[in-house]
mmCIF file of C-alpha atoms in Angstrom:
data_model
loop_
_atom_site.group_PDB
_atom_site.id
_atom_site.type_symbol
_atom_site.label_atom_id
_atom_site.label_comp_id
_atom_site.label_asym_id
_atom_site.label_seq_id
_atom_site.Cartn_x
_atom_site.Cartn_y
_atom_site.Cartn_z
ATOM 1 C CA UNK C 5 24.081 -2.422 12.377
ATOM 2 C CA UNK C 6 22.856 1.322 13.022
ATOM 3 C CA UNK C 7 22.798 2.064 16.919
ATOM 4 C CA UNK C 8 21.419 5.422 18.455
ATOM 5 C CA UNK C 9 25.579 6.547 19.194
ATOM 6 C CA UNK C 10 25.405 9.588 16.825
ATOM 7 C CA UNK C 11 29.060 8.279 15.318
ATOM 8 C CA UNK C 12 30.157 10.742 12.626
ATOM 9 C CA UNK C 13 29.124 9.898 8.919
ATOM 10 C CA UNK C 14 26.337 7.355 10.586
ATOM 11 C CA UNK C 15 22.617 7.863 10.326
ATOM 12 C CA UNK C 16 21.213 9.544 13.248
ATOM 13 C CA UNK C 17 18.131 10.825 12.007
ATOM 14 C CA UNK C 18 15.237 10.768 9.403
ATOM 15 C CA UNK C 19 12.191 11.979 8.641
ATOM 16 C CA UNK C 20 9.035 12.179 5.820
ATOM 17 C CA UNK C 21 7.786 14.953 4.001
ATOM 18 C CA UNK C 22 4.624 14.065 2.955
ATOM 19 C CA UNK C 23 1.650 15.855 1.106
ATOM 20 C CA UNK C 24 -1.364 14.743 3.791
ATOM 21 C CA UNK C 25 0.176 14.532 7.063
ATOM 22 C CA UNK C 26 -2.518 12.604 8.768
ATOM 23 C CA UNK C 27 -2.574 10.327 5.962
ATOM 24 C CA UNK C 28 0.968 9.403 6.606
ATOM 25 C CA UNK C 29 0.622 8.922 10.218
ATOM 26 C CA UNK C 30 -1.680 6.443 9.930
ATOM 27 C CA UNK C 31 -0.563 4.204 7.208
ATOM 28 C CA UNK C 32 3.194 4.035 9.028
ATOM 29 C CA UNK C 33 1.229 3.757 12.195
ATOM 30 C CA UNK C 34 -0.838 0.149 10.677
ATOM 31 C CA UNK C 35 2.807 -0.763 8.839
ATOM 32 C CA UNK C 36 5.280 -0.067 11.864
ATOM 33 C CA UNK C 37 3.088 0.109 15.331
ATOM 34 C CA UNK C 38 4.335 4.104 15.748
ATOM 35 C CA UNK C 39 2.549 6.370 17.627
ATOM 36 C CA UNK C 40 2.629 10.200 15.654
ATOM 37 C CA UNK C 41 2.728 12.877 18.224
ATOM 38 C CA UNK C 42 1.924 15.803 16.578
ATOM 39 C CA UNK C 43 4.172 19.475 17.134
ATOM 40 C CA UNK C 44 1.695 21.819 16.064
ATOM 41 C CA UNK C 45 -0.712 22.375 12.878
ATOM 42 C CA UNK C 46 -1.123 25.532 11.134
ATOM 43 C CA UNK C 47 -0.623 27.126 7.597
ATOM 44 C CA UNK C 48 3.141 27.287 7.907
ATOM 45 C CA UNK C 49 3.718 24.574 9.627
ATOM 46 C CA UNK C 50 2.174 20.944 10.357
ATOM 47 C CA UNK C 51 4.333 17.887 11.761
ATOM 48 C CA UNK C 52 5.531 15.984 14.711
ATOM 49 C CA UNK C 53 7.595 12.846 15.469
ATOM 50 C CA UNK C 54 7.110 9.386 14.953
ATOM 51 C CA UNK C 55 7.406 7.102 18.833
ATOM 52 C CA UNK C 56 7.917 3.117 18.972
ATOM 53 C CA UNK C 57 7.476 2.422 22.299
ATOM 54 C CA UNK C 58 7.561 5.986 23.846
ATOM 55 C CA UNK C 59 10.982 6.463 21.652
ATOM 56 C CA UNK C 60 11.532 8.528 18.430
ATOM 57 C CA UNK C 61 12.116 7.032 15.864
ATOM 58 C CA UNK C 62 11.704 9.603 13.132
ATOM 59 C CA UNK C 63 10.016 12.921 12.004
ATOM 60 C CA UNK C 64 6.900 13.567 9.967
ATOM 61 C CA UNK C 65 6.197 16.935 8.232
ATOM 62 C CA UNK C 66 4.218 18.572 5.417
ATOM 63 C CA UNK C 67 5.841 18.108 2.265
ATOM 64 C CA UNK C 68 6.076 21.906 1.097
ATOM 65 C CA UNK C 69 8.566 22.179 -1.519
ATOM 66 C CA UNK C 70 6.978 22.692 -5.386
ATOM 67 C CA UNK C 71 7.358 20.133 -7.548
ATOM 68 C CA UNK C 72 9.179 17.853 -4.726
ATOM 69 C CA UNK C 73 8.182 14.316 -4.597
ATOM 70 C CA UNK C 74 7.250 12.647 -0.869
ATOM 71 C CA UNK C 75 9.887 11.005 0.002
ATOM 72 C CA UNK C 76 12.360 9.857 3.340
ATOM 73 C CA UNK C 77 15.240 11.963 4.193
ATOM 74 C CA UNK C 78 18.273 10.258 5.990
ATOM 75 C CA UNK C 79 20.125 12.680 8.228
ATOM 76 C CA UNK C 80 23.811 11.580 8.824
ATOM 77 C CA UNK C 81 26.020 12.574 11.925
ATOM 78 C CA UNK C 82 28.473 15.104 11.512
ATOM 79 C CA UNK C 83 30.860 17.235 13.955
ATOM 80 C CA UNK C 84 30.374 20.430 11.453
ATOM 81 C CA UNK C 85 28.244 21.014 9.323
ATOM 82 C CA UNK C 86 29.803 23.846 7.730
ATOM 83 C CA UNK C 87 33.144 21.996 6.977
ATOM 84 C CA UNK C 88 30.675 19.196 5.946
ATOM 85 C CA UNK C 89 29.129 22.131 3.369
ATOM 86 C CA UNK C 90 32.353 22.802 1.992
ATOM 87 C CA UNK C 91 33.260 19.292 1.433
ATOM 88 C CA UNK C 92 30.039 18.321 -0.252
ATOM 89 C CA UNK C 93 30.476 21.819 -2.650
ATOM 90 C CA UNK C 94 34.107 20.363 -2.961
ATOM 91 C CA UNK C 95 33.065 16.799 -4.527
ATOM 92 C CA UNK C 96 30.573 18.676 -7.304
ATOM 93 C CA UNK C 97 27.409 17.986 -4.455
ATOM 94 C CA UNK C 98 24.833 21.108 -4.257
ATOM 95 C CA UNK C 99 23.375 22.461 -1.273
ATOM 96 C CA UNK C 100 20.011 22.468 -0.978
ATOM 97 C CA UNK C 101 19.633 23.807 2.177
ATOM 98 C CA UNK C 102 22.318 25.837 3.774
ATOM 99 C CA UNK C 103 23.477 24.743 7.339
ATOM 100 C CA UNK C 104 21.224 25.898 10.308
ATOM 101 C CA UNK C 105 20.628 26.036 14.135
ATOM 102 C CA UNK C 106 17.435 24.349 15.168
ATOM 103 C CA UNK C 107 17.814 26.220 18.329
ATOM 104 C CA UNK C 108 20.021 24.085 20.435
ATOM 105 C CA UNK C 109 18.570 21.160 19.564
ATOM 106 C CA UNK C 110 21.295 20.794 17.032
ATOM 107 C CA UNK C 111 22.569 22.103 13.345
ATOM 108 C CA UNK C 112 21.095 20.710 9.831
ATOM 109 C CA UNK C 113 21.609 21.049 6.385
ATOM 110 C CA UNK C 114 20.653 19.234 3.026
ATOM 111 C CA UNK C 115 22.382 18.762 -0.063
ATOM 112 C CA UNK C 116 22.167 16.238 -3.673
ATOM 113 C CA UNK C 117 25.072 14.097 -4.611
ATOM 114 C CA UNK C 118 26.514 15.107 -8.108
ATOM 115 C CA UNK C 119 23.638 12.995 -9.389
ATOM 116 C CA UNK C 120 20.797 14.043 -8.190
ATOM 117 C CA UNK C 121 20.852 12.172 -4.953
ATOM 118 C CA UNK C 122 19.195 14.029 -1.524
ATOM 119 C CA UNK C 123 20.264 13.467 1.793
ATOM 120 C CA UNK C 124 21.360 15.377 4.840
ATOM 121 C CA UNK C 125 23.426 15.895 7.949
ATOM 122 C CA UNK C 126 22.653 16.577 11.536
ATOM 123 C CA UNK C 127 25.306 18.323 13.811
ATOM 124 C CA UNK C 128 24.097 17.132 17.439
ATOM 125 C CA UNK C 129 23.370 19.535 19.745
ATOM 126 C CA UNK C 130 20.837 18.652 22.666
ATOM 127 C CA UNK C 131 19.202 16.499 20.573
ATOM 128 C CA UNK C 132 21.727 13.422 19.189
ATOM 129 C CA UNK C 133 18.810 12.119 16.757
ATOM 130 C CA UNK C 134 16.708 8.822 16.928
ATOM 131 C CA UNK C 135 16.483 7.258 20.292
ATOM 132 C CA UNK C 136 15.915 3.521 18.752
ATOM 133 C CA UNK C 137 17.391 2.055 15.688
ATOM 134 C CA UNK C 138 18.217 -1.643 14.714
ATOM 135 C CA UNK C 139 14.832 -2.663 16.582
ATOM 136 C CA UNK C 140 11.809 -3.738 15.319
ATOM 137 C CA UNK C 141 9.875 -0.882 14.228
ATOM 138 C CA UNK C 142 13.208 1.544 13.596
ATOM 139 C CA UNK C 143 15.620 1.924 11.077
ATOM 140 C CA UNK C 144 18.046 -0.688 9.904
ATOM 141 C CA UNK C 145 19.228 -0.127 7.300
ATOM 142 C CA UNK C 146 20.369 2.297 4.615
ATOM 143 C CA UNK C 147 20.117 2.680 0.937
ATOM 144 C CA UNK C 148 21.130 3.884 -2.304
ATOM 145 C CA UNK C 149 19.977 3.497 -5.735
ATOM 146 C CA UNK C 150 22.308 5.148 -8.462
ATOM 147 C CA UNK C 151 23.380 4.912 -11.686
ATOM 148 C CA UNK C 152 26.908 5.428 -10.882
ATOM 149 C CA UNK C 153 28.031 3.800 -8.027
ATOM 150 C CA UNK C 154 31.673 4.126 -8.532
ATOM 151 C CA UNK C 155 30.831 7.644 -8.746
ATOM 152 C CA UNK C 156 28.582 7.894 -5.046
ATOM 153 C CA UNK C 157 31.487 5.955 -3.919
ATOM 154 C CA UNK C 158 34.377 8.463 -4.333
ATOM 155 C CA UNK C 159 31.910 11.439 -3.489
ATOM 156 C CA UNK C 160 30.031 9.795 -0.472
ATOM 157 C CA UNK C 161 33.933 8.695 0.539
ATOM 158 C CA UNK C 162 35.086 12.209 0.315
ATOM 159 C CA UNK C 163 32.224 14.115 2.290
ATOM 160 C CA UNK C 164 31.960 11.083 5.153
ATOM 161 C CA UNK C 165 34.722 9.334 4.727
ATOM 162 C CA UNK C 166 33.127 5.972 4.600
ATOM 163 C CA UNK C 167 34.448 2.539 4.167
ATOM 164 C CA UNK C 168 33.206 0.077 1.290
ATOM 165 C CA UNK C 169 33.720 -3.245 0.426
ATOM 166 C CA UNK C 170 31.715 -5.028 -2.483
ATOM 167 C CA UNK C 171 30.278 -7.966 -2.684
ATOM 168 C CA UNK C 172 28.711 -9.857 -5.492
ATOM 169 C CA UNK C 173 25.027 -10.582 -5.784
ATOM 170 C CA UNK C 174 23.274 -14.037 -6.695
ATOM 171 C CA UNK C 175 22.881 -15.160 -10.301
ATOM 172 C CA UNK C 176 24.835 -12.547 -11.696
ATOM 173 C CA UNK C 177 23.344 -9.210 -10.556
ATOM 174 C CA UNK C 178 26.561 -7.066 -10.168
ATOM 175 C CA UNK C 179 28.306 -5.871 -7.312
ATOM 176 C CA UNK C 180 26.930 -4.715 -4.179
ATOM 177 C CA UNK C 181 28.504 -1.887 -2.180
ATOM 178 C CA UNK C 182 28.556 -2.297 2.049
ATOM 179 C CA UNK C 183 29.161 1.065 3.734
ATOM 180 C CA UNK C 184 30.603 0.959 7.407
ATOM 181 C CA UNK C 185 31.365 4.714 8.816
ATOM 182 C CA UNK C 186 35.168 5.761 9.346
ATOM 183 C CA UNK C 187 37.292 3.691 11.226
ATOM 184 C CA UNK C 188 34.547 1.658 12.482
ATOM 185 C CA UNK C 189 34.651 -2.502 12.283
ATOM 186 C CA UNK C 190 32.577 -4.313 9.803
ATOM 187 C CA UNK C 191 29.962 -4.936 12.529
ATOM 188 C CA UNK C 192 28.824 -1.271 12.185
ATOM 189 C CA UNK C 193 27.822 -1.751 8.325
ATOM 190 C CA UNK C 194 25.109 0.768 7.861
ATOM 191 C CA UNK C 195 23.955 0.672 4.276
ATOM 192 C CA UNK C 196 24.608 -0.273 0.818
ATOM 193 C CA UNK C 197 25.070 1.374 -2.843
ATOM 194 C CA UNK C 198 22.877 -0.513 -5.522
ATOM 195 C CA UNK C 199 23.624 0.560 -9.505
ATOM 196 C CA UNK C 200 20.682 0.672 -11.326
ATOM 197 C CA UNK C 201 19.550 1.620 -14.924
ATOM 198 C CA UNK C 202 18.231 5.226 -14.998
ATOM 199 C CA UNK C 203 15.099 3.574 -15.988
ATOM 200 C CA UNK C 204 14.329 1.397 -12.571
ATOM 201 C CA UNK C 205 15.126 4.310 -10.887
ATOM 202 C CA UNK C 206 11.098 5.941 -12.114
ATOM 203 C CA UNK C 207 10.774 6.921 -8.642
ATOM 204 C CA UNK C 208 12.896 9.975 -8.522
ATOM 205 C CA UNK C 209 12.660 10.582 -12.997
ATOM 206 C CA UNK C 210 15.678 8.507 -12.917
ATOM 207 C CA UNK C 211 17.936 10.299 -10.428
ATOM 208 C CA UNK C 212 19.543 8.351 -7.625
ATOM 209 C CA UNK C 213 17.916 8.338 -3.967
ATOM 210 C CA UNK C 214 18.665 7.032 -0.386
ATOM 211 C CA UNK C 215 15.653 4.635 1.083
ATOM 212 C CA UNK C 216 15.277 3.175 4.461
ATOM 213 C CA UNK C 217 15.437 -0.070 5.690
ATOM 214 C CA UNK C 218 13.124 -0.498 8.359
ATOM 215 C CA UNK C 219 13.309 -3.955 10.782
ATOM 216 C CA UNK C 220 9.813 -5.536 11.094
ATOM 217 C CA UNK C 221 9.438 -8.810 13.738
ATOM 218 C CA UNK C 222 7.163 -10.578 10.351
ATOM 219 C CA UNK C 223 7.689 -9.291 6.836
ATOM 220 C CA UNK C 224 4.810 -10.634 5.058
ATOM 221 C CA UNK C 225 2.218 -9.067 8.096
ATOM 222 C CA UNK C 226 4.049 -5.767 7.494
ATOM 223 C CA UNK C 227 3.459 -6.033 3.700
ATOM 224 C CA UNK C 228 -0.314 -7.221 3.761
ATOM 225 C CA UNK C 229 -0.713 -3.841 6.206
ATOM 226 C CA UNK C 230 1.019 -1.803 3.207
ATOM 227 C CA UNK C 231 -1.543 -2.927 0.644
ATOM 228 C CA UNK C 232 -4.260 -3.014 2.910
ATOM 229 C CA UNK C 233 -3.541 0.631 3.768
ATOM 230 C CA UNK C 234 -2.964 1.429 0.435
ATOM 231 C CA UNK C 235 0.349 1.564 -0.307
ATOM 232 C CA UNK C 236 2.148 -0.881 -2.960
ATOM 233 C CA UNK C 237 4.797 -3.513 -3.123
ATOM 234 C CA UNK C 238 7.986 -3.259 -5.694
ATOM 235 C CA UNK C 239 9.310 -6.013 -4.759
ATOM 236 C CA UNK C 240 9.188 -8.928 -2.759
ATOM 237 C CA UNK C 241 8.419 -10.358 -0.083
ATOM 238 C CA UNK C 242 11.311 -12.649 -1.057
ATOM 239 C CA UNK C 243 14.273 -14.045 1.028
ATOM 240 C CA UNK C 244 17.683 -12.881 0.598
ATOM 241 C CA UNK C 245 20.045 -15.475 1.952
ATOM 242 C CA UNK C 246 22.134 -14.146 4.444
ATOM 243 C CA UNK C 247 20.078 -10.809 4.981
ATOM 244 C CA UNK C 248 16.669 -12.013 5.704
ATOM 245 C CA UNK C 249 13.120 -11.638 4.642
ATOM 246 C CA UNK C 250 12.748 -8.394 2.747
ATOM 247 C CA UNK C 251 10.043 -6.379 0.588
ATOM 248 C CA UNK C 252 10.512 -3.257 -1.291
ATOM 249 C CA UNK C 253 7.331 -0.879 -0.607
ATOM 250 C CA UNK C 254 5.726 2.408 -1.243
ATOM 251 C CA UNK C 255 3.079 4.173 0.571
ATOM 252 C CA UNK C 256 0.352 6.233 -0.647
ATOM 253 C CA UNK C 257 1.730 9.234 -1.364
ATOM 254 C CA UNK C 258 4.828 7.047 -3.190
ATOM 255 C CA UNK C 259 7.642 7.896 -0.549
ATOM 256 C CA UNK C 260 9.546 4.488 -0.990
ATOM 257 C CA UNK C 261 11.238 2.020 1.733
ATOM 258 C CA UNK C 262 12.154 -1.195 2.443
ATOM 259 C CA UNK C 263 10.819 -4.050 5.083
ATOM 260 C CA UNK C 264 13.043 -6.228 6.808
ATOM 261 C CA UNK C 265 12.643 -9.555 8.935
ATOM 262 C CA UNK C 266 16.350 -9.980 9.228
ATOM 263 C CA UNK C 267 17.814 -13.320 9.718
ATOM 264 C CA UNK C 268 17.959 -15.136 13.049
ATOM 265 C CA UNK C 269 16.161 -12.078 14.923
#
């Protein structure tokens, strides 16, 4: 389970750059009931934050870099960023963006995984990230699709330090990697590694990419309110036994995630 304790090497944060802000706000607000409060609108800068039940869930923003695609970027907890830098530069990662002060709301940076892979950290400062997670209508979940995933293994491993265990999919679909931060039990699982063929991976031109897993009270409603609003389904709605009911999406601007009824809740 993800919780709101900003734990390092757990996900604390994440937010959408997309190219029609508005656009965005609406669709997640028909798919996910969040409010968009918007932080200001101008050439250089259009965005705000994303509210279930008066408490943030996540961050919207104009997607501004050339050639980028729209797309969800997880922020992971660290102590320092800097010595997170190095480690990621260490492992053969690249830094995308260098590490930063957000005032003293907290420290940021963004790299890719060897393969192509974007994510990013957040050093808390005032601000210790998302303020409800594992709820209906917040994050639940993370994911990663690669083509290697020994290989996001021994670099995510290095940089966070994460544990994995692997467990074998139905009728013969390979392994499946469970991620649970450092020296945490198995009850704070956060995410999973999924190998892929380069060519299921279309998305991102065949490079790897994180998703998220959002928890939804009724998967199939969620869903009908994705193609109704005129996003898309990948996959699903199907049940996964043990997990729950689950549909891979993406919304109009083809930022990918995932919907999640999870069992029993």
């Amino acid at each position: 389970m993800i919780t709101t304790d900003p734990t390092p090497g757990s996900p604390c944060w994440l937010d959408l750059g997309a190219p029609d802000v508005r656009a965005a706000a609406a669709f997640y607000g028909a798919v996910l009931g969040w409010e968009y409060e918007s932080m200001g609108e101008g050439e250089d800068m259009e965005g705000g934050m994303f509210r279930k039940d008066g408490k943030t869930v996540a961050g919207l923003g104009k997607l501004t870099e050339e050639g980028a695609r729209s797309a969800w970027m997880i922020y992971y907890a660290v102590t320092d960023a800097d010595a997170t830098t190095q480690a990621v530069e260490r492992a053969g990662g690249t830094v995308r963006v260098a590490p930063s002060d957000l005032d003293d709301w907290g420290r940021m940076a963004q790299y890719s995984d060897p393969l192509g892979g974007q994510f990013a950290v957040w050093q808390p400062g005032k601000n210790t990230g998302f303020e409800l997670a594992d709820e209906p209508g917040s994050l639940s979940w993370t994911e990663l699709y690669t083509t290697d995933a020994a290989g996001a293994k021994e670099f995510y491993g290095g940089v966070f330090g994460w544990q994995f265990s692997d467990m074998e999919l139905p009728g013969g679909g390979g392994a499946y990697t469970l991620i649970t931060p450092a020296g945490l039990p198995e009850e704070r699982m956060q995410g999973g590694i999924m190998e892929l063929p380069a060519e299921n991976l279309a998305l991102a031109n065949g490079r790897p990419y994180w998703h998220p897993v959002f928890h939804v009270t009724d998967c199939d409603a969620a869903v009908a309110e994705v193609t109704g609003n005129g996003g898309s389904v990948q996959m699903g709605p199907e049940d996964a036994e043990g997990v729950g009911r689950l549909a891979v999406c993406v919304d109009p601007a083809n930022a990918d995630f995932v919907v999640l009824t999870p069992t029993g809740r």
